[in-house]
Short mmCIF file of C-alpha atoms (C1' of nucleotides) in Angstrom, two decimals:
data_model
loop_
_atom_site.label_atom_id
_atom_site.label_comp_id
_atom_site.label_asym_id
_atom_site.label_seq_id
_atom_site.Cartn_x
_atom_site.Cartn_y
_atom_site.Cartn_z
CA MET E 8 -45.81 -58.59 -19.24
CA THR E 9 -44.97 -58.96 -19.48
CA GLU E 10 -47.26 -59.92 -20.01
CA GLU E 11 -46.20 -61.02 -18.83
CA HIS E 12 -47.29 -61.65 -19.02
CA GLY E 13 -45.27 -63.43 -16.19
CA ALA E 14 -45.57 -59.91 -17.11
CA PRO E 15 -46.00 -60.85 -17.46
CA SER E 16 -47.14 -60.33 -18.68
CA GLY E 17 -47.93 -61.23 -19.22
CA ALA E 18 -47.97 -59.77 -19.62
CA SER E 19 -48.78 -62.52 -19.62
CA GLU E 20 -52.25 -62.11 -19.69
CA ALA E 21 -55.77 -63.21 -19.62
CA LEU E 22 -57.75 -64.17 -22.54
CA ARG E 23 -56.49 -67.16 -24.33
CA PRO E 24 -57.77 -69.67 -21.84
CA LYS E 25 -55.33 -72.49 -22.11
CA THR E 26 -54.03 -72.78 -25.63
CA ARG E 27 -50.43 -71.94 -24.80
CA MET E 28 -49.03 -69.79 -27.52
CA ARG E 29 -49.89 -72.02 -30.42
CA ASN E 30 -46.42 -72.55 -31.80
CA ARG E 31 -44.96 -75.94 -31.03
CA ASP E 32 -45.63 -76.44 -27.37
CA LEU E 33 -43.81 -73.74 -25.51
CA PRO E 34 -45.39 -72.41 -22.33
CA ALA E 35 -46.39 -68.79 -22.87
CA ALA E 36 -44.26 -67.76 -19.92
CA THR E 37 -41.24 -69.33 -21.55
CA VAL E 38 -41.78 -67.47 -24.81
CA HIS E 39 -41.87 -64.20 -22.89
CA ARG E 40 -38.62 -64.96 -21.20
CA LEU E 41 -36.92 -66.12 -24.41
CA ALA E 42 -37.50 -62.64 -25.79
CA ARG E 43 -35.90 -61.25 -22.67
CA TYR E 44 -32.87 -63.50 -23.00
CA LEU E 45 -32.02 -62.18 -26.44
CA PRO E 46 -30.54 -58.80 -25.47
CA VAL E 47 -28.56 -60.56 -22.74
CA LEU E 48 -27.19 -63.03 -25.26
CA ALA E 49 -26.33 -60.16 -27.58
CA GLU E 50 -24.40 -58.51 -24.78
CA PHE E 51 -22.47 -61.70 -24.02
CA ALA E 52 -21.80 -62.27 -27.70
CA GLU E 53 -20.06 -58.92 -27.88
CA ARG E 54 -18.21 -58.68 -24.62
CA GLY E 55 -18.36 -62.02 -22.84
CA PRO E 56 -16.71 -65.38 -23.26
CA ALA E 57 -17.95 -67.75 -25.94
CA ILE E 58 -19.25 -70.25 -23.41
CA VAL E 59 -21.37 -69.21 -20.48
CA ALA E 60 -23.13 -70.98 -17.62
CA SER E 61 -26.84 -70.83 -16.93
CA GLU E 62 -26.25 -69.02 -13.66
CA GLU E 63 -24.52 -66.11 -15.37
CA LEU E 64 -27.16 -65.74 -18.04
CA ALA E 65 -29.89 -66.04 -15.45
CA VAL E 66 -28.48 -63.28 -13.25
CA ALA E 67 -28.08 -60.96 -16.22
CA ALA E 68 -31.63 -61.62 -17.34
CA GLY E 69 -33.04 -61.43 -13.84
CA VAL E 70 -34.44 -64.94 -13.56
CA SER E 71 -33.43 -68.06 -11.65
CA SER E 72 -30.99 -70.44 -13.26
CA ALA E 73 -33.45 -73.31 -12.89
CA THR E 74 -36.04 -71.35 -14.84
CA LEU E 75 -33.57 -70.50 -17.54
CA ARG E 76 -32.42 -74.07 -17.92
CA LYS E 77 -35.95 -75.36 -18.12
CA ASP E 78 -36.86 -72.71 -20.67
CA LEU E 79 -33.95 -73.71 -22.86
CA SER E 80 -34.66 -77.40 -22.42
CA PHE E 81 -37.97 -76.84 -24.22
CA LEU E 82 -35.93 -75.99 -27.30
CA GLY E 83 -33.98 -79.24 -27.06
CA ALA E 84 -30.47 -79.73 -25.78
CA ASN E 85 -28.61 -76.48 -26.28
CA GLY E 86 -25.77 -76.68 -23.79
CA VAL E 87 -23.04 -79.05 -22.73
CA ARG E 88 -23.18 -80.61 -19.28
CA GLY E 89 -20.35 -79.60 -17.06
CA VAL E 90 -19.49 -76.76 -19.43
CA GLY E 91 -22.24 -74.32 -20.33
CA TYR E 92 -23.92 -72.80 -23.35
CA ASP E 93 -22.29 -71.65 -26.57
CA VAL E 94 -23.50 -68.07 -26.71
CA THR E 95 -23.73 -67.54 -30.45
CA ARG E 96 -25.24 -70.94 -31.09
CA LEU E 97 -27.83 -70.41 -28.37
CA ARG E 98 -28.63 -66.96 -29.65
CA ARG E 99 -29.32 -68.26 -33.14
CA ARG E 100 -31.47 -71.00 -31.71
CA VAL E 101 -33.63 -68.59 -29.70
CA GLU E 102 -34.01 -66.23 -32.65
CA ASP E 103 -35.05 -69.20 -34.74
CA VAL E 104 -37.68 -70.31 -32.28
CA LEU E 105 -39.11 -66.80 -31.96
CA GLY E 106 -39.39 -66.62 -35.73
CA LEU E 107 -36.91 -63.77 -35.99
CA SER E 108 -34.62 -65.40 -38.48
CA ASP E 109 -36.57 -64.50 -41.61
CA GLY E 110 -36.92 -60.81 -40.85
CA HIS E 111 -40.28 -59.13 -40.50
CA ARG E 112 -42.07 -56.43 -42.44
CA PHE E 113 -44.30 -54.07 -40.47
CA ILE E 114 -46.46 -51.04 -41.10
CA LEU E 115 -47.24 -48.09 -38.85
CA VAL E 116 -50.84 -46.95 -38.55
CA GLY E 117 -51.00 -43.60 -36.82
CA ALA E 118 -48.16 -41.22 -37.63
CA ALA E 119 -48.74 -38.57 -34.97
CA ASN E 120 -46.13 -37.92 -32.31
CA LEU E 121 -46.41 -41.24 -30.59
CA GLY E 122 -46.30 -43.45 -33.65
CA ARG E 123 -43.54 -41.43 -35.24
CA THR E 124 -41.37 -41.60 -32.15
CA LEU E 125 -41.98 -45.27 -31.67
CA VAL E 126 -40.73 -46.32 -35.07
CA GLU E 127 -37.84 -43.88 -34.98
CA ALA E 128 -36.62 -44.49 -31.45
CA SER E 129 -37.25 -48.10 -30.66
CA GLY E 130 -34.48 -49.80 -32.52
CA PHE E 131 -36.87 -51.88 -34.57
CA ARG E 132 -34.63 -51.88 -37.60
CA GLN E 133 -31.57 -52.96 -35.69
CA ARG E 134 -33.55 -55.90 -34.39
CA GLY E 135 -34.54 -57.05 -37.84
CA PHE E 136 -37.93 -55.39 -38.30
CA ALA E 137 -38.35 -53.48 -41.55
CA LEU E 138 -40.88 -50.67 -41.82
CA VAL E 139 -42.68 -50.95 -45.16
CA GLY E 140 -45.41 -48.32 -44.96
CA ILE E 141 -47.14 -45.65 -42.89
CA PHE E 142 -50.84 -44.75 -42.67
CA ASP E 143 -52.80 -42.08 -40.84
CA ASP E 144 -56.32 -40.81 -40.51
CA ASP E 145 -55.51 -37.12 -40.24
CA PRO E 146 -55.66 -35.30 -43.63
CA THR E 147 -52.99 -32.84 -42.46
CA VAL E 148 -50.57 -35.71 -41.88
CA VAL E 149 -51.40 -37.74 -44.98
CA GLY E 150 -48.90 -36.93 -47.71
CA GLN E 151 -46.17 -35.88 -45.31
CA ARG E 152 -42.91 -37.77 -45.25
CA VAL E 153 -42.16 -39.66 -42.04
CA ALA E 154 -39.17 -41.91 -41.47
CA GLY E 155 -38.59 -41.94 -45.20
CA TRP E 156 -42.13 -42.91 -46.13
CA VAL E 157 -45.01 -40.87 -47.51
CA VAL E 158 -47.95 -41.21 -45.14
CA ARG E 159 -50.96 -42.76 -46.86
CA ASP E 160 -54.60 -42.42 -45.86
CA VAL E 161 -56.03 -45.19 -43.69
CA ALA E 162 -58.79 -45.52 -46.29
CA GLU E 163 -56.15 -46.89 -48.65
CA VAL E 164 -55.34 -49.79 -46.34
CA PRO E 165 -57.49 -52.29 -48.27
CA ASP E 166 -55.76 -51.42 -51.54
CA ILE E 167 -52.18 -51.09 -50.39
CA VAL E 168 -51.65 -53.35 -47.42
CA PRO E 169 -52.16 -56.67 -49.22
CA ARG E 170 -49.36 -55.71 -51.62
CA LEU E 171 -47.06 -54.68 -48.76
CA ALA E 172 -47.72 -58.02 -47.08
CA PRO E 173 -46.63 -56.95 -43.61
CA THR E 174 -46.63 -59.57 -40.87
CA ILE E 175 -47.16 -56.97 -38.17
CA ALA E 176 -49.01 -53.66 -37.84
CA VAL E 177 -48.18 -51.11 -35.16
CA LEU E 178 -51.36 -49.25 -34.24
CA ALA E 179 -50.92 -45.85 -32.61
CA LEU E 180 -54.17 -44.03 -33.34
CA PRO E 181 -56.49 -42.26 -30.87
CA ASP E 182 -58.78 -44.70 -29.07
CA ASP E 183 -61.91 -43.70 -30.94
CA LEU E 184 -60.38 -44.44 -34.34
CA ALA E 185 -58.52 -47.57 -33.34
CA GLN E 186 -61.21 -50.22 -33.71
CA ALA E 187 -62.20 -49.12 -37.23
CA ALA E 188 -58.59 -49.12 -38.37
CA CYS E 189 -58.07 -52.46 -36.70
CA ASP E 190 -61.00 -53.90 -38.65
CA GLU E 191 -59.43 -52.68 -41.89
CA LEU E 192 -56.15 -54.28 -40.99
CA VAL E 193 -57.81 -57.57 -40.16
CA ALA E 194 -59.72 -57.46 -43.44
CA ALA E 195 -56.40 -56.87 -45.19
CA ASP E 196 -55.18 -60.07 -43.60
CA VAL E 197 -52.74 -58.64 -41.07
CA GLN E 198 -52.19 -61.37 -38.49
CA CYS E 199 -50.40 -59.51 -35.68
CA ILE E 200 -51.12 -56.09 -34.21
CA LEU E 201 -49.13 -54.16 -31.64
CA SER E 202 -51.57 -51.66 -30.17
CA PHE E 203 -50.86 -48.52 -28.17
CA CYS E 204 -54.52 -47.69 -27.65
CA GLY E 205 -56.26 -47.60 -24.32
CA ILE E 206 -59.05 -49.91 -25.40
CA ALA E 207 -59.24 -53.66 -25.94
CA LEU E 208 -59.51 -54.33 -29.65
CA LYS E 209 -62.06 -56.83 -30.89
CA VAL E 210 -60.47 -59.21 -33.35
CA PRO E 211 -61.14 -62.67 -34.77
CA PRO E 212 -59.46 -65.51 -32.89
CA ALA E 213 -56.80 -66.00 -35.54
CA VAL E 214 -55.38 -62.51 -35.05
CA GLU E 215 -52.83 -61.88 -32.34
CA VAL E 216 -52.99 -58.57 -30.50
CA ARG E 217 -50.54 -57.20 -27.99
CA ARG E 218 -51.41 -54.02 -26.20
CA VAL E 219 -49.01 -51.57 -24.61
CA ASP E 220 -50.90 -49.24 -22.31
CA LEU E 221 -48.51 -46.78 -20.76
CA ALA E 222 -50.96 -45.21 -18.36
CA MET E 223 -51.86 -48.69 -17.16
CA GLU E 224 -48.23 -49.38 -16.42
CA MET E 225 -48.14 -46.29 -14.26
CA GLN E 226 -51.24 -47.43 -12.45
CA LEU E 227 -49.64 -50.74 -11.64
CA LEU E 228 -46.60 -48.95 -10.28
CA SER E 229 -48.94 -46.80 -8.30
CA PHE E 230 -50.26 -49.89 -6.60
CA ALA E 231 -46.76 -51.04 -5.74
CA GLY E 232 -45.96 -47.58 -4.38
CA ALA E 233 -49.00 -47.60 -2.14
CA ARG E 234 -47.82 -50.71 -0.37
CA PRO E 235 -47.26 -50.61 3.38
CA ALA E 236 -43.47 -50.11 3.25
CA ASP E 237 -42.83 -53.84 3.21
CA THR E 238 -40.51 -54.00 6.15
CA ALA E 239 -39.41 -57.53 5.41
CA ALA E 240 -37.96 -56.69 2.03
CA ALA E 241 -36.55 -53.41 3.30
CA ALA E 242 -34.79 -55.29 6.08
CA VAL E 243 -32.91 -57.30 3.49
CA GLY E 244 -31.30 -53.97 2.97
CA ALA E 245 -28.63 -53.38 0.42
CA TRP E 246 -28.12 -54.45 -3.09
CA ASN E 247 -29.53 -57.48 -4.78
CA PRO E 248 -27.75 -57.90 -8.08
CA VAL E 249 -30.19 -60.57 -9.13
CA ALA E 250 -32.47 -57.60 -9.75
CA ALA E 251 -35.29 -59.45 -8.13
CA ARG E 252 -38.76 -58.42 -8.88
CA GLN E 253 -38.45 -56.81 -12.26
CA ARG E 254 -41.25 -57.11 -14.73
CA SER E 255 -41.82 -56.76 -18.38
CA VAL E 256 -44.71 -54.97 -19.88
CA VAL E 257 -46.54 -57.55 -20.38
CA SER E 258 -45.43 -57.69 -18.20
CA GLN E 259 -40.84 -55.72 -16.73
CA MET V 28 -47.29 -58.71 -19.77
CA THR V 29 -46.83 -56.94 -22.17
CA GLU V 30 -46.24 -58.49 -21.07
CA GLU V 31 -47.04 -60.61 -18.38
CA HIS V 32 -48.46 -61.92 -18.84
CA GLY V 33 -48.15 -61.93 -17.76
CA ALA V 34 -46.43 -60.72 -18.74
CA PRO V 35 -46.87 -60.17 -18.80
CA SER V 36 -46.52 -59.77 -18.92
CA GLY V 37 -46.90 -60.06 -18.34
CA ALA V 38 -46.49 -59.59 -17.80
CA SER V 39 -46.85 -60.74 -15.25
CA GLU V 40 -43.38 -61.70 -15.09
CA ALA V 41 -40.63 -63.54 -13.52
CA LEU V 42 -38.62 -62.35 -10.72
CA ARG V 43 -40.45 -61.87 -7.52
CA PRO V 44 -40.60 -65.52 -6.56
CA LYS V 45 -43.72 -65.76 -4.53
CA THR V 46 -44.31 -62.58 -2.62
CA ARG V 47 -47.42 -61.62 -4.50
CA MET V 48 -47.50 -57.90 -4.99
CA ARG V 49 -46.96 -56.93 -1.41
CA ASN V 50 -50.06 -54.85 -0.91
CA ARG V 51 -52.75 -56.53 1.11
CA ASP V 52 -53.01 -59.96 -0.40
CA LEU V 53 -54.06 -59.53 -3.99
CA PRO V 54 -52.71 -62.00 -6.54
CA ALA V 55 -50.42 -60.19 -8.95
CA ALA V 56 -52.56 -61.34 -11.85
CA THR V 57 -55.60 -59.74 -10.26
CA VAL V 58 -53.84 -56.40 -9.84
CA HIS V 59 -52.96 -56.43 -13.53
CA ARG V 60 -56.53 -57.01 -14.49
CA LEU V 61 -57.89 -54.41 -12.11
CA ALA V 62 -55.89 -51.82 -14.01
CA ARG V 63 -57.45 -53.12 -17.18
CA TYR V 64 -60.97 -52.89 -15.81
CA LEU V 65 -60.63 -49.17 -15.10
CA PRO V 66 -60.99 -47.83 -18.65
CA VAL V 67 -63.91 -50.19 -19.16
CA LEU V 68 -65.58 -48.86 -16.03
CA ALA V 69 -64.94 -45.32 -17.21
CA GLU V 70 -66.64 -46.13 -20.49
CA PHE V 71 -69.67 -47.60 -18.74
CA ALA V 72 -69.81 -44.68 -16.34
CA GLU V 73 -70.20 -42.33 -19.28
CA ARG V 74 -72.40 -44.22 -21.67
CA GLY V 75 -73.78 -47.29 -19.98
CA PRO V 76 -76.41 -47.98 -17.35
CA ALA V 77 -75.61 -47.39 -13.69
CA ILE V 78 -75.77 -51.07 -12.85
CA VAL V 79 -73.98 -53.68 -14.91
CA ALA V 80 -73.51 -57.46 -14.73
CA SER V 81 -70.17 -59.21 -14.50
CA GLU V 82 -70.68 -60.77 -17.91
CA GLU V 83 -70.94 -57.40 -19.63
CA LEU V 84 -67.90 -55.98 -17.91
CA ALA V 85 -65.96 -59.16 -18.59
CA VAL V 86 -66.70 -59.11 -22.32
CA ALA V 87 -65.69 -55.48 -22.59
CA ALA V 88 -62.46 -56.12 -20.72
CA GLY V 89 -61.77 -59.33 -22.58
CA VAL V 90 -61.76 -61.73 -19.64
CA SER V 91 -64.12 -64.43 -18.40
CA SER V 92 -66.91 -63.41 -16.06
CA ALA V 93 -65.72 -65.93 -13.48
CA THR V 94 -62.30 -64.33 -13.44
CA LEU V 95 -63.78 -60.88 -13.10
CA ARG V 96 -66.02 -61.88 -10.24
CA LYS V 97 -63.21 -63.54 -8.39
CA ASP V 98 -60.97 -60.54 -8.90
CA LEU V 99 -63.60 -58.26 -7.46
CA SER V 100 -64.33 -60.60 -4.60
CA PHE V 101 -60.77 -60.01 -3.38
CA LEU V 102 -61.79 -56.42 -2.74
CA GLY V 103 -64.76 -57.49 -0.64
CA ALA V 104 -68.38 -57.53 -1.66
CA ASN V 105 -68.86 -54.96 -4.38
CA GLY V 106 -71.99 -56.09 -6.15
CA VAL V 107 -75.52 -57.12 -5.37
CA ARG V 108 -76.58 -60.70 -6.01
CA GLY V 109 -79.24 -61.05 -8.61
CA VAL V 110 -78.59 -57.48 -9.75
CA GLY V 111 -75.02 -56.57 -10.68
CA TYR V 112 -72.38 -53.97 -9.90
CA ASP V 113 -72.89 -50.24 -9.33
CA VAL V 114 -70.48 -48.83 -11.90
CA THR V 115 -69.41 -45.64 -10.18
CA ARG V 116 -69.10 -47.28 -6.79
CA LEU V 117 -67.03 -50.11 -8.24
CA ARG V 118 -64.84 -47.69 -10.12
CA ARG V 119 -64.04 -45.74 -6.97
CA ARG V 120 -63.29 -48.96 -5.16
CA VAL V 121 -60.84 -50.16 -7.81
CA GLU V 122 -59.10 -46.79 -7.95
CA ASP V 123 -58.81 -46.88 -4.20
CA VAL V 124 -57.25 -50.31 -4.16
CA LEU V 125 -54.76 -49.40 -6.86
CA GLY V 126 -53.72 -46.37 -4.83
CA LEU V 127 -54.91 -43.94 -7.47
CA SER V 128 -57.11 -41.88 -5.21
CA ASP V 129 -54.39 -39.69 -3.77
CA GLY V 130 -52.85 -38.65 -7.04
CA HIS V 131 -49.23 -39.32 -7.93
CA ARG V 132 -46.23 -37.12 -8.62
CA PHE V 133 -43.73 -38.38 -11.18
CA ILE V 134 -40.54 -37.21 -12.84
CA LEU V 135 -39.21 -37.87 -16.31
CA VAL V 136 -35.57 -38.86 -16.71
CA GLY V 137 -34.56 -38.70 -20.35
CA ALA V 138 -36.14 -35.88 -22.33
CA ALA V 139 -35.18 -36.93 -25.83
CA ASN V 140 -37.84 -37.80 -28.38
CA LEU V 141 -39.12 -40.89 -26.66
CA GLY V 142 -39.42 -39.45 -23.16
CA ARG V 143 -40.90 -36.22 -24.43
CA THR V 144 -43.54 -37.99 -26.46
CA LEU V 145 -44.40 -40.37 -23.67
CA VAL V 146 -45.25 -37.69 -21.15
CA GLU V 147 -47.02 -35.56 -23.70
CA ALA V 148 -49.02 -38.22 -25.47
CA SER V 149 -49.93 -40.82 -22.92
CA GLY V 150 -52.71 -39.14 -21.04
CA PHE V 151 -50.88 -39.36 -17.75
CA ARG V 152 -52.33 -36.13 -16.47
CA GLN V 153 -55.88 -37.08 -17.29
CA ARG V 154 -55.39 -40.25 -15.28
CA GLY V 155 -54.23 -38.40 -12.21
CA PHE V 156 -50.46 -38.45 -12.62
CA ALA V 157 -48.74 -35.08 -12.20
CA LEU V 158 -45.37 -34.43 -13.81
CA VAL V 159 -43.17 -32.55 -11.33
CA GLY V 160 -39.76 -32.44 -13.00
CA ILE V 161 -37.62 -33.44 -15.99
CA PHE V 162 -33.98 -34.51 -16.13
CA ASP V 163 -31.59 -35.40 -18.91
CA ASP V 164 -27.98 -36.31 -19.43
CA ASP V 165 -27.42 -34.46 -22.70
CA PRO V 166 -25.98 -30.94 -22.20
CA THR V 167 -27.75 -29.73 -25.33
CA VAL V 168 -31.10 -30.69 -23.85
CA VAL V 169 -30.49 -29.49 -20.30
CA GLY V 170 -31.93 -26.02 -19.86
CA GLN V 171 -34.52 -26.44 -22.60
CA ARG V 172 -38.17 -26.21 -21.77
CA VAL V 173 -40.18 -29.42 -22.23
CA ALA V 174 -43.83 -29.88 -21.33
CA GLY V 175 -43.63 -26.71 -19.29
CA TRP V 176 -40.56 -27.71 -17.30
CA VAL V 177 -36.93 -26.67 -17.59
CA VAL V 178 -34.86 -29.80 -18.10
CA ARG V 179 -32.33 -30.25 -15.28
CA ASP V 180 -29.09 -32.21 -15.42
CA VAL V 181 -29.20 -35.78 -14.17
CA ALA V 182 -26.30 -34.86 -11.91
CA GLU V 183 -28.73 -32.68 -9.98
CA VAL V 184 -30.95 -35.62 -9.13
CA PRO V 185 -29.53 -36.07 -5.61
CA ASP V 186 -30.16 -32.39 -4.79
CA ILE V 187 -33.52 -31.88 -6.41
CA VAL V 188 -35.42 -35.15 -6.39
CA PRO V 189 -35.79 -35.50 -2.62
CA ARG V 190 -37.53 -32.11 -2.56
CA LEU V 191 -39.81 -33.06 -5.46
CA ALA V 192 -40.75 -36.25 -3.61
CA PRO V 193 -42.03 -38.10 -6.66
CA THR V 194 -43.52 -41.54 -6.13
CA ILE V 195 -42.61 -42.64 -9.63
CA ALA V 196 -39.81 -41.99 -12.11
CA VAL V 197 -40.17 -42.60 -15.84
CA LEU V 198 -36.78 -43.60 -17.22
CA ALA V 199 -36.27 -43.11 -20.97
CA LEU V 200 -32.51 -42.82 -21.37
CA PRO V 201 -30.24 -44.77 -23.75
CA ASP V 202 -29.37 -48.20 -22.39
CA ASP V 203 -25.79 -47.36 -21.52
CA LEU V 204 -26.79 -44.45 -19.29
CA ALA V 205 -29.79 -46.08 -17.70
CA GLN V 206 -28.22 -48.03 -14.86
CA ALA V 207 -26.24 -45.06 -13.55
CA ALA V 208 -29.31 -42.83 -13.59
CA CYS V 209 -31.31 -45.59 -11.98
CA ASP V 210 -28.77 -45.79 -9.15
CA GLU V 211 -29.12 -42.06 -8.57
CA LEU V 212 -32.88 -42.35 -8.44
CA VAL V 213 -32.70 -45.20 -5.96
CA ALA V 214 -30.28 -43.21 -3.82
CA ALA V 215 -32.77 -40.33 -3.93
CA ASP V 216 -35.35 -42.70 -2.51
CA VAL V 217 -37.54 -43.16 -5.57
CA GLN V 218 -39.54 -46.33 -4.97
CA CYS V 219 -41.05 -47.03 -8.38
CA ILE V 220 -39.47 -46.83 -11.82
CA LEU V 221 -41.09 -47.22 -15.22
CA SER V 222 -38.25 -48.08 -17.58
CA PHE V 223 -38.15 -47.91 -21.37
CA CYS V 224 -34.62 -49.24 -21.63
CA GLY V 225 -33.65 -52.48 -23.27
CA ILE V 226 -31.72 -53.72 -20.27
CA ALA V 227 -32.79 -55.16 -16.92
CA LEU V 228 -32.05 -52.62 -14.21
CA LYS V 229 -30.40 -53.76 -11.02
CA VAL V 230 -32.20 -52.37 -8.01
CA PRO V 231 -32.56 -53.15 -4.31
CA PRO V 232 -35.47 -55.41 -3.42
CA ALA V 233 -37.55 -52.57 -2.04
CA VAL V 234 -37.70 -50.76 -5.38
CA GLU V 235 -40.34 -51.70 -7.92
CA VAL V 236 -39.35 -51.63 -11.58
CA ARG V 237 -41.59 -52.11 -14.57
CA ARG V 238 -40.01 -52.32 -17.98
CA VAL V 239 -41.64 -51.57 -21.30
CA ASP V 240 -39.53 -52.97 -24.10
CA LEU V 241 -41.13 -52.18 -27.42
CA ALA V 242 -38.81 -54.24 -29.57
CA MET V 243 -39.47 -57.19 -27.28
CA GLU V 244 -43.17 -56.80 -27.84
CA MET V 245 -42.57 -57.02 -31.55
CA GLN V 246 -40.49 -60.13 -31.06
CA LEU V 247 -43.30 -61.80 -29.16
CA LEU V 248 -45.70 -60.94 -31.97
CA SER V 249 -43.19 -62.37 -34.34
CA PHE V 250 -43.42 -65.68 -32.55
CA ALA V 251 -47.19 -65.64 -32.79
CA GLY V 252 -46.96 -64.81 -36.49
CA ALA V 253 -44.61 -67.69 -37.14
CA ARG V 254 -47.14 -70.18 -35.86
CA PRO V 255 -48.32 -72.93 -38.20
CA ALA V 256 -51.54 -71.19 -39.26
CA ASP V 257 -53.46 -72.75 -36.40
CA THR V 258 -56.20 -74.34 -38.37
CA ALA V 259 -58.40 -74.95 -35.35
CA ALA V 260 -58.66 -71.29 -34.48
CA ALA V 261 -58.99 -70.30 -38.12
CA ALA V 262 -61.85 -72.75 -38.53
CA VAL V 263 -63.79 -70.93 -35.84
CA GLY V 264 -63.84 -68.32 -38.52
CA ALA V 265 -65.71 -65.14 -38.14
CA TRP V 266 -65.89 -62.65 -35.39
CA ASN V 267 -65.36 -63.27 -31.75
CA PRO V 268 -66.53 -60.19 -29.86
CA VAL V 269 -65.09 -61.57 -26.67
CA ALA V 270 -61.79 -60.47 -28.16
CA ALA V 271 -60.17 -63.64 -27.04
CA ARG V 272 -56.49 -63.77 -26.77
CA GLN V 273 -55.52 -60.17 -26.21
CA ARG V 274 -52.58 -59.32 -24.06
CA SER V 275 -51.30 -56.40 -22.14
CA VAL V 276 -47.74 -55.34 -22.03
CA VAL V 277 -46.88 -57.36 -19.50
CA SER V 278 -48.46 -58.39 -21.14
CA GLN V 279 -52.16 -56.63 -23.82
"C1'" DG P 18 -15.91 -81.48 -9.72
"C1'" DT P 19 -18.87 -78.78 -12.74
"C1'" DC P 20 -22.91 -77.72 -14.98
"C1'" DT P 21 -26.84 -79.25 -17.85
"C1'" DG P 22 -31.29 -81.53 -18.44
"C1'" DT P 23 -35.38 -83.18 -16.12
"C1'" DG P 24 -38.75 -85.81 -13.17
"C1'" DA P 25 -41.29 -84.58 -9.12
"C1'" DA P 26 -43.04 -81.58 -5.70
"C1'" DG P 27 -45.29 -77.47 -4.52
"C1'" DG P 28 -47.94 -73.17 -5.31
"C1'" DG P 29 -50.65 -69.91 -7.66
"C1'" DC P 30 -54.27 -68.86 -10.84
"C1'" DT P 31 -58.22 -70.05 -13.67
"C1'" DT P 32 -62.31 -72.48 -14.29
"C1'" DC P 33 -66.21 -74.82 -12.73
"C1'" DA P 34 -70.36 -75.17 -10.48
"C1'" DC P 35 -73.38 -74.05 -7.06
"C1'" DA P 36 -74.96 -71.97 -2.73
"C1'" DG P 37 -77.08 -67.77 -1.33
"C1'" DC P 38 -79.13 -63.28 -1.69
"C1'" DT P 39 -82.57 -60.20 -4.09
"C1'" DA I 16 -85.57 -66.23 -12.02
"C1'" DG I 17 -81.08 -63.69 -12.10
"C1'" DC I 18 -76.55 -62.75 -10.71
"C1'" DT I 19 -73.00 -62.50 -7.22
"C1'" DG I 20 -69.63 -64.64 -4.14
"C1'" DT I 21 -66.86 -68.70 -3.33
"C1'" DG I 22 -65.19 -73.45 -2.16
"C1'" DA I 23 -63.11 -77.08 -4.95
"C1'" DA I 24 -60.97 -79.05 -8.88
"C1'" DG I 25 -57.59 -78.74 -12.26
"C1'" DC I 26 -53.93 -76.62 -14.80
"C1'" DC I 27 -49.83 -74.32 -15.57
"C1'" DC I 28 -45.59 -72.89 -13.96
"C1'" DT I 29 -41.85 -72.39 -10.85
"C1'" DT I 30 -38.72 -74.56 -7.81
"C1'" DC I 31 -36.22 -78.32 -6.03
"C1'" DA I 32 -32.97 -81.76 -6.25
"C1'" DC I 33 -30.47 -85.02 -8.54
"C1'" DA I 34 -29.06 -88.10 -12.34
"C1'" DG I 35 -26.09 -87.83 -16.19
"C1'" DA I 36 -22.57 -85.97 -19.30
"C1'" DC I 37 -18.07 -83.89 -19.55
#
DNA sequence: GTCTGTGAAGGGCTTCACAGCT
DNA sequence: AGCTGTGAAGCCCTTCACAGAC
């Protein structure tokens, strides 16, 4: 959201007052968009020409070409003036910057419907994220096999997680259990948490949390839907292939 | 952002150049946060005192009190100087502004695991969103009963959706089917779409799209995790209850 | 001529700090 | 004295427009 920021945040969102995103010196908004460029680059790598202009990439990603060029310029010179960008080279560069080159190990905490579906359906593996363990609080779920892993009890987090050494934890527990589990994860030295809870988790400053709140997304849409018909935009009429006005959770 | 920060992510994200969010004159960033204040207000309404100060609300929501006060000031005077905010009154006001007071009808397009889980597990109903129909592209799923509804074929969208008159569609189809279904929804006059696809949907300017891309969220975390240990933040050490640095999809 | 890379301009959002009400 | 509401300052980011490389 985005996050968004921008999308936003957004998804881009509120709380880190001004620190950017701590790596190098990339604007947070740029980091968000870099992640959005990746699937577009993958698409071009498969079907498109080897060299592509900023305008084409920008349209496909739904941003302006000026924004895209400036984003990429933060990573150094990646294109050739008068020509364009080498798709595969650029793709590698973006993956590098986002820290995706080394692969990532993650655990799932909360193996009920939501958590189970998330890890099974979201193409994590195909994007280089390896599931290395599953935990749950519910005794009827603990011991079951999910996505190839035996579900362990959350109480075992302190013993097991340090050995698994995941860089990311996906947290999909009910709201009232989330903070306690989060504390365990933090104590076990997990640095990044992707949370699907409805509450804001309290964490030390060194831990990065991203929250995906689906009901909140609906509420934001609700606001857009309640708008007064926006005659100006409607007058523009037909089809805008630039896909203006899309947001990422965290913004579309 | 998400997010948004944005992107939000959030979101708060990229594409609408400067139009704000079209309703009244609220900054997009403020709308995002208003949605985040709601669960906090609900919590206070149940357990807290009837009157609460901006600082308390801000800490619970993970923003600065100045930001919260300015956000609320966009809605007019909602508090009492020297005293604080009336929780239930404020809550109603925020729900009003977000267009949540009337209730919303939504349809699900894509009834495979992900879509099914989303509508069942995300507390939509308890937040005032009523599911009024389900569609899918897969012949083996069409005709099945999901969440109390018989799944209809996506081809029937043009016939059925106008009668259902949903304000929102939740789109959880595979990427390669998403754009076609999206076009049908737009033709059927759906104004708001919550998309779980990996691609950016092309829509006319009058249609609002929010995208939740779970793998992208992981990638953003990956960037945060790759940071150079951030000694400054680590030195701060212990526990920051202000929960600094959380993001919403779109940003946490 | 084409398209990238980038200083500069402009705008939106956050933060500050305080005036004003209770 | 306490806390809200808000101008003003400052920051970050997007957009513009063009210089520079091919």
